[in-house]
Amino acid sequence: MLDDNKKIGIGLCGIGVVCVTLGVFLLFDRTLLALGNVAFLVGLGLLLGVTKAFKFFVRKEKWKGSTSYFLGISLIVWGWPFAGFLLEMYGIWKLFAAFLPNVINSLKLTVPGASTVLGMWPLSWLCSLINDQRRLPV
């Protein structure tokens, strides 16, 4: 089961995603984007644990993603929200792209109706692109 720290971490990650989404919808509002980033990072620290989260970001193969993600956060704080958001999204893609096939398959199996929605044309093309791109070497 999940202990209290993991539950709070999941909640903070969700709040972070909601704040970033609202920040984008409100024409790249700096405050919401920065608040969302802080909530996401604190939630990730509570979800994984501080040492595991730190090790995740400083791994040798994740240096491009980590650098661009934290530079994106810095650009948002310094007053360049659009450029910071783009750099941050590149960093998120580089950091978390390996998890996306598992997330998509879990959504298809557990969420009612997700298989139908993800099977429609634009999303099915995107899902097949993500699944084909992240195959493990044999």
PDB file of C-alpha atoms in Angstrom:
ATOM      1  CA  MET A   1       0.000   0.000   0.000  1.00  0.00           C
ATOM      2  CA  LEU A   2       0.891   3.631  -0.135  1.00  0.00           C
ATOM      3  CA  ASP A   3       2.122   5.387   2.959  1.00  0.00           C
ATOM      4  CA  ASP A   4       1.169   8.978   3.717  1.00  0.00           C
ATOM      5  CA  ASN A   5       4.253  10.511   2.073  1.00  0.00           C
ATOM      6  CA  LYS A   6       3.511   8.773  -1.217  1.00  0.00           C
ATOM      7  CA  LYS A   7      -0.127   9.864  -1.120  1.00  0.00           C
ATOM      8  CA  ILE A   8       0.912  13.466  -0.484  1.00  0.00           C
ATOM      9  CA  GLY A   9       3.535  13.158  -3.235  1.00  0.00           C
ATOM     10  CA  ILE A  10       0.943  11.970  -5.751  1.00  0.00           C
ATOM     11  CA  GLY A  11      -1.328  14.842  -4.748  1.00  0.00           C
ATOM     12  CA  LEU A  12       1.460  17.413  -5.089  1.00  0.00           C
ATOM     13  CA  CYS A  13       2.476  16.045  -8.505  1.00  0.00           C
ATOM     14  CA  GLY A  14      -1.162  16.357  -9.592  1.00  0.00           C
ATOM     15  CA  ILE A  15      -1.391  19.906  -8.242  1.00  0.00           C
ATOM     16  CA  GLY A  16       1.822  20.712 -10.099  1.00  0.00           C
ATOM     17  CA  VAL A  17       0.447  19.423 -13.395  1.00  0.00           C
ATOM     18  CA  VAL A  18      -2.804  21.370 -12.874  1.00  0.00           C
ATOM     19  CA  CYS A  19      -0.917  24.592 -12.072  1.00  0.00           C
ATOM     20  CA  VAL A  20       1.341  24.243 -15.114  1.00  0.00           C
ATOM     21  CA  THR A  21      -1.691  23.555 -17.323  1.00  0.00           C
ATOM     22  CA  LEU A  22      -3.488  26.614 -15.943  1.00  0.00           C
ATOM     23  CA  GLY A  23      -0.324  28.659 -16.426  1.00  0.00           C
ATOM     24  CA  VAL A  24      -0.221  27.676 -20.089  1.00  0.00           C
ATOM     25  CA  PHE A  25      -3.930  28.377 -20.584  1.00  0.00           C
ATOM     26  CA  LEU A  26      -3.539  31.799 -18.975  1.00  0.00           C
ATOM     27  CA  LEU A  27      -0.936  32.812 -21.562  1.00  0.00           C
ATOM     28  CA  PHE A  28       2.144  31.539 -19.747  1.00  0.00           C
ATOM     29  CA  ASP A  29       1.552  33.053 -16.335  1.00  0.00           C
ATOM     30  CA  ARG A  30       4.906  33.009 -14.540  1.00  0.00           C
ATOM     31  CA  THR A  31       3.471  32.508 -11.084  1.00  0.00           C
ATOM     32  CA  LEU A  32       1.385  29.447 -11.939  1.00  0.00           C
ATOM     33  CA  LEU A  33       4.193  27.883 -13.970  1.00  0.00           C
ATOM     34  CA  ALA A  34       6.711  28.369 -11.147  1.00  0.00           C
ATOM     35  CA  LEU A  35       4.239  27.134  -8.513  1.00  0.00           C
ATOM     36  CA  GLY A  36       3.473  24.073 -10.610  1.00  0.00           C
ATOM     37  CA  ASN A  37       7.161  23.270 -11.018  1.00  0.00           C
ATOM     38  CA  VAL A  38       7.827  23.575  -7.299  1.00  0.00           C
ATOM     39  CA  ALA A  39       4.795  21.425  -6.430  1.00  0.00           C
ATOM     40  CA  PHE A  40       5.844  18.797  -8.984  1.00  0.00           C
ATOM     41  CA  LEU A  41       9.418  18.639  -7.685  1.00  0.00           C
ATOM     42  CA  VAL A  42       8.345  18.436  -4.026  1.00  0.00           C
ATOM     43  CA  GLY A  43       5.759  15.786  -4.934  1.00  0.00           C
ATOM     44  CA  LEU A  44       8.368  13.773  -6.806  1.00  0.00           C
ATOM     45  CA  GLY A  45      10.671  14.022  -3.803  1.00  0.00           C
ATOM     46  CA  LEU A  46       7.942  12.752  -1.481  1.00  0.00           C
ATOM     47  CA  LEU A  47       6.826  10.048  -3.911  1.00  0.00           C
ATOM     48  CA  LEU A  48      10.247   8.582  -4.636  1.00  0.00           C
ATOM     49  CA  GLY A  49      12.144   9.768  -1.597  1.00  0.00           C
ATOM     50  CA  VAL A  50      14.664  12.580  -1.597  1.00  0.00           C
ATOM     51  CA  THR A  51      17.749  10.465  -2.326  1.00  0.00           C
ATOM     52  CA  LYS A  52      16.110   8.468  -5.132  1.00  0.00           C
ATOM     53  CA  ALA A  53      14.728  11.635  -6.724  1.00  0.00           C
ATOM     54  CA  PHE A  54      18.157  13.266  -6.524  1.00  0.00           C
ATOM     55  CA  LYS A  55      19.804  10.183  -8.026  1.00  0.00           C
ATOM     56  CA  PHE A  56      17.190  10.169 -10.806  1.00  0.00           C
ATOM     57  CA  PHE A  57      18.053  13.720 -11.844  1.00  0.00           C
ATOM     58  CA  VAL A  58      21.848  13.366 -11.631  1.00  0.00           C
ATOM     59  CA  ARG A  59      22.247  10.085 -13.509  1.00  0.00           C
ATOM     60  CA  LYS A  60      24.762  10.237 -16.327  1.00  0.00           C
ATOM     61  CA  GLU A  61      22.302   9.270 -19.063  1.00  0.00           C
ATOM     62  CA  LYS A  62      19.733  11.861 -17.885  1.00  0.00           C
ATOM     63  CA  TRP A  63      22.015  14.922 -17.955  1.00  0.00           C
ATOM     64  CA  LYS A  64      20.410  16.494 -21.056  1.00  0.00           C
ATOM     65  CA  GLY A  65      16.923  16.219 -19.635  1.00  0.00           C
ATOM     66  CA  SER A  66      17.879  17.403 -16.159  1.00  0.00           C
ATOM     67  CA  THR A  67      19.861  20.362 -17.438  1.00  0.00           C
ATOM     68  CA  SER A  68      17.148  21.541 -19.800  1.00  0.00           C
ATOM     69  CA  TYR A  69      14.408  21.012 -17.195  1.00  0.00           C
ATOM     70  CA  PHE A  70      16.155  23.075 -14.519  1.00  0.00           C
ATOM     71  CA  LEU A  71      17.244  25.733 -17.030  1.00  0.00           C
ATOM     72  CA  GLY A  72      13.615  25.959 -18.130  1.00  0.00           C
ATOM     73  CA  ILE A  73      12.515  26.516 -14.540  1.00  0.00           C
ATOM     74  CA  SER A  74      15.195  29.193 -14.190  1.00  0.00           C
ATOM     75  CA  LEU A  75      14.034  30.947 -17.357  1.00  0.00           C
ATOM     76  CA  ILE A  76      10.449  30.949 -16.071  1.00  0.00           C
ATOM     77  CA  VAL A  77      11.541  32.492 -12.782  1.00  0.00           C
ATOM     78  CA  TRP A  78      13.699  35.099 -14.543  1.00  0.00           C
ATOM     79  CA  GLY A  79      10.799  36.312 -16.696  1.00  0.00           C
ATOM     80  CA  TRP A  80      10.954  34.300 -19.928  1.00  0.00           C
ATOM     81  CA  PRO A  81       7.988  31.953 -19.422  1.00  0.00           C
ATOM     82  CA  PHE A  82       7.461  30.847 -23.029  1.00  0.00           C
ATOM     83  CA  ALA A  83      11.106  29.960 -23.692  1.00  0.00           C
ATOM     84  CA  GLY A  84      11.376  28.374 -20.252  1.00  0.00           C
ATOM     85  CA  PHE A  85       8.275  26.288 -20.825  1.00  0.00           C
ATOM     86  CA  LEU A  86       9.565  24.993 -24.164  1.00  0.00           C
ATOM     87  CA  LEU A  87      12.945  24.116 -22.659  1.00  0.00           C
ATOM     88  CA  GLU A  88      11.225  22.494 -19.702  1.00  0.00           C
ATOM     89  CA  MET A  89       8.994  20.350 -21.943  1.00  0.00           C
ATOM     90  CA  TYR A  90      12.065  19.128 -23.819  1.00  0.00           C
ATOM     91  CA  GLY A  91      13.623  18.212 -20.472  1.00  0.00           C
ATOM     92  CA  ILE A  92      10.495  16.389 -19.331  1.00  0.00           C
ATOM     93  CA  TRP A  93      10.434  14.465 -22.600  1.00  0.00           C
ATOM     94  CA  LYS A  94      14.076  13.434 -22.195  1.00  0.00           C
ATOM     95  CA  LEU A  95      13.601  12.503 -18.528  1.00  0.00           C
ATOM     96  CA  PHE A  96      10.295  10.649 -18.610  1.00  0.00           C
ATOM     97  CA  ALA A  97       9.926   9.323 -22.181  1.00  0.00           C
ATOM     98  CA  ALA A  98      11.003   5.840 -21.139  1.00  0.00           C
ATOM     99  CA  PHE A  99       7.965   5.626 -18.818  1.00  0.00           C
ATOM    100  CA  LEU A 100       5.387   6.653 -21.416  1.00  0.00           C
ATOM    101  CA  PRO A 101       4.754   3.210 -22.979  1.00  0.00           C
ATOM    102  CA  ASN A 102       4.042   1.798 -19.506  1.00  0.00           C
ATOM    103  CA  VAL A 103       1.726   4.706 -18.689  1.00  0.00           C
ATOM    104  CA  ILE A 104      -0.193   4.293 -21.956  1.00  0.00           C
ATOM    105  CA  ASN A 105      -0.595   0.545 -21.476  1.00  0.00           C
ATOM    106  CA  SER A 106      -1.726   1.042 -17.874  1.00  0.00           C
ATOM    107  CA  LEU A 107      -4.280   3.626 -18.994  1.00  0.00           C
ATOM    108  CA  LYS A 108      -5.612   1.287 -21.663  1.00  0.00           C
ATOM    109  CA  LEU A 109      -6.011  -1.559 -19.178  1.00  0.00           C
ATOM    110  CA  THR A 110      -7.321   0.232 -16.102  1.00  0.00           C
ATOM    111  CA  VAL A 111      -9.296   3.321 -17.154  1.00  0.00           C
ATOM    112  CA  PRO A 112     -12.691   2.527 -18.680  1.00  0.00           C
ATOM    113  CA  GLY A 113     -12.982   4.002 -22.159  1.00  0.00           C
ATOM    114  CA  ALA A 114      -9.312   4.980 -22.407  1.00  0.00           C
ATOM    115  CA  SER A 115      -8.624   2.154 -24.830  1.00  0.00           C
ATOM    116  CA  THR A 116     -11.336   3.478 -27.157  1.00  0.00           C
ATOM    117  CA  VAL A 117     -10.157   7.080 -26.935  1.00  0.00           C
ATOM    118  CA  LEU A 118      -6.490   6.165 -27.391  1.00  0.00           C
ATOM    119  CA  GLY A 119      -7.477   4.027 -30.391  1.00  0.00           C
ATOM    120  CA  MET A 120      -8.880   7.003 -32.332  1.00  0.00           C
ATOM    121  CA  TRP A 121      -6.799   8.423 -35.159  1.00  0.00           C
ATOM    122  CA  PRO A 122      -4.622  11.221 -33.831  1.00  0.00           C
ATOM    123  CA  LEU A 123      -4.043   9.579 -30.470  1.00  0.00           C
ATOM    124  CA  SER A 124      -3.493   6.119 -31.949  1.00  0.00           C
ATOM    125  CA  TRP A 125      -0.799   7.539 -34.221  1.00  0.00           C
ATOM    126  CA  LEU A 126       0.867   9.253 -31.257  1.00  0.00           C
ATOM    127  CA  CYS A 127       0.651   6.102 -29.100  1.00  0.00           C
ATOM    128  CA  SER A 128       2.181   3.943 -31.824  1.00  0.00           C
ATOM    129  CA  LEU A 129       4.955   6.505 -32.297  1.00  0.00           C
ATOM    130  CA  ILE A 130       5.737   6.452 -28.565  1.00  0.00           C
ATOM    131  CA  ASN A 131       5.639   2.649 -28.363  1.00  0.00           C
ATOM    132  CA  ASP A 132       7.853   2.168 -31.435  1.00  0.00           C
ATOM    133  CA  GLN A 133      10.399   4.744 -30.317  1.00  0.00           C
ATOM    134  CA  ARG A 134      11.104   3.228 -26.907  1.00  0.00           C
ATOM    135  CA  ARG A 135      11.826  -0.421 -27.643  1.00  0.00           C
ATOM    136  CA  LEU A 136      14.469  -2.112 -25.579  1.00  0.00           C
ATOM    137  CA  PRO A 137      17.521  -3.383 -27.454  1.00  0.00           C
ATOM    138  CA  VAL A 138      17.467  -7.127 -28.015  1.00  0.00           C
TER     139      VAL A 138
END
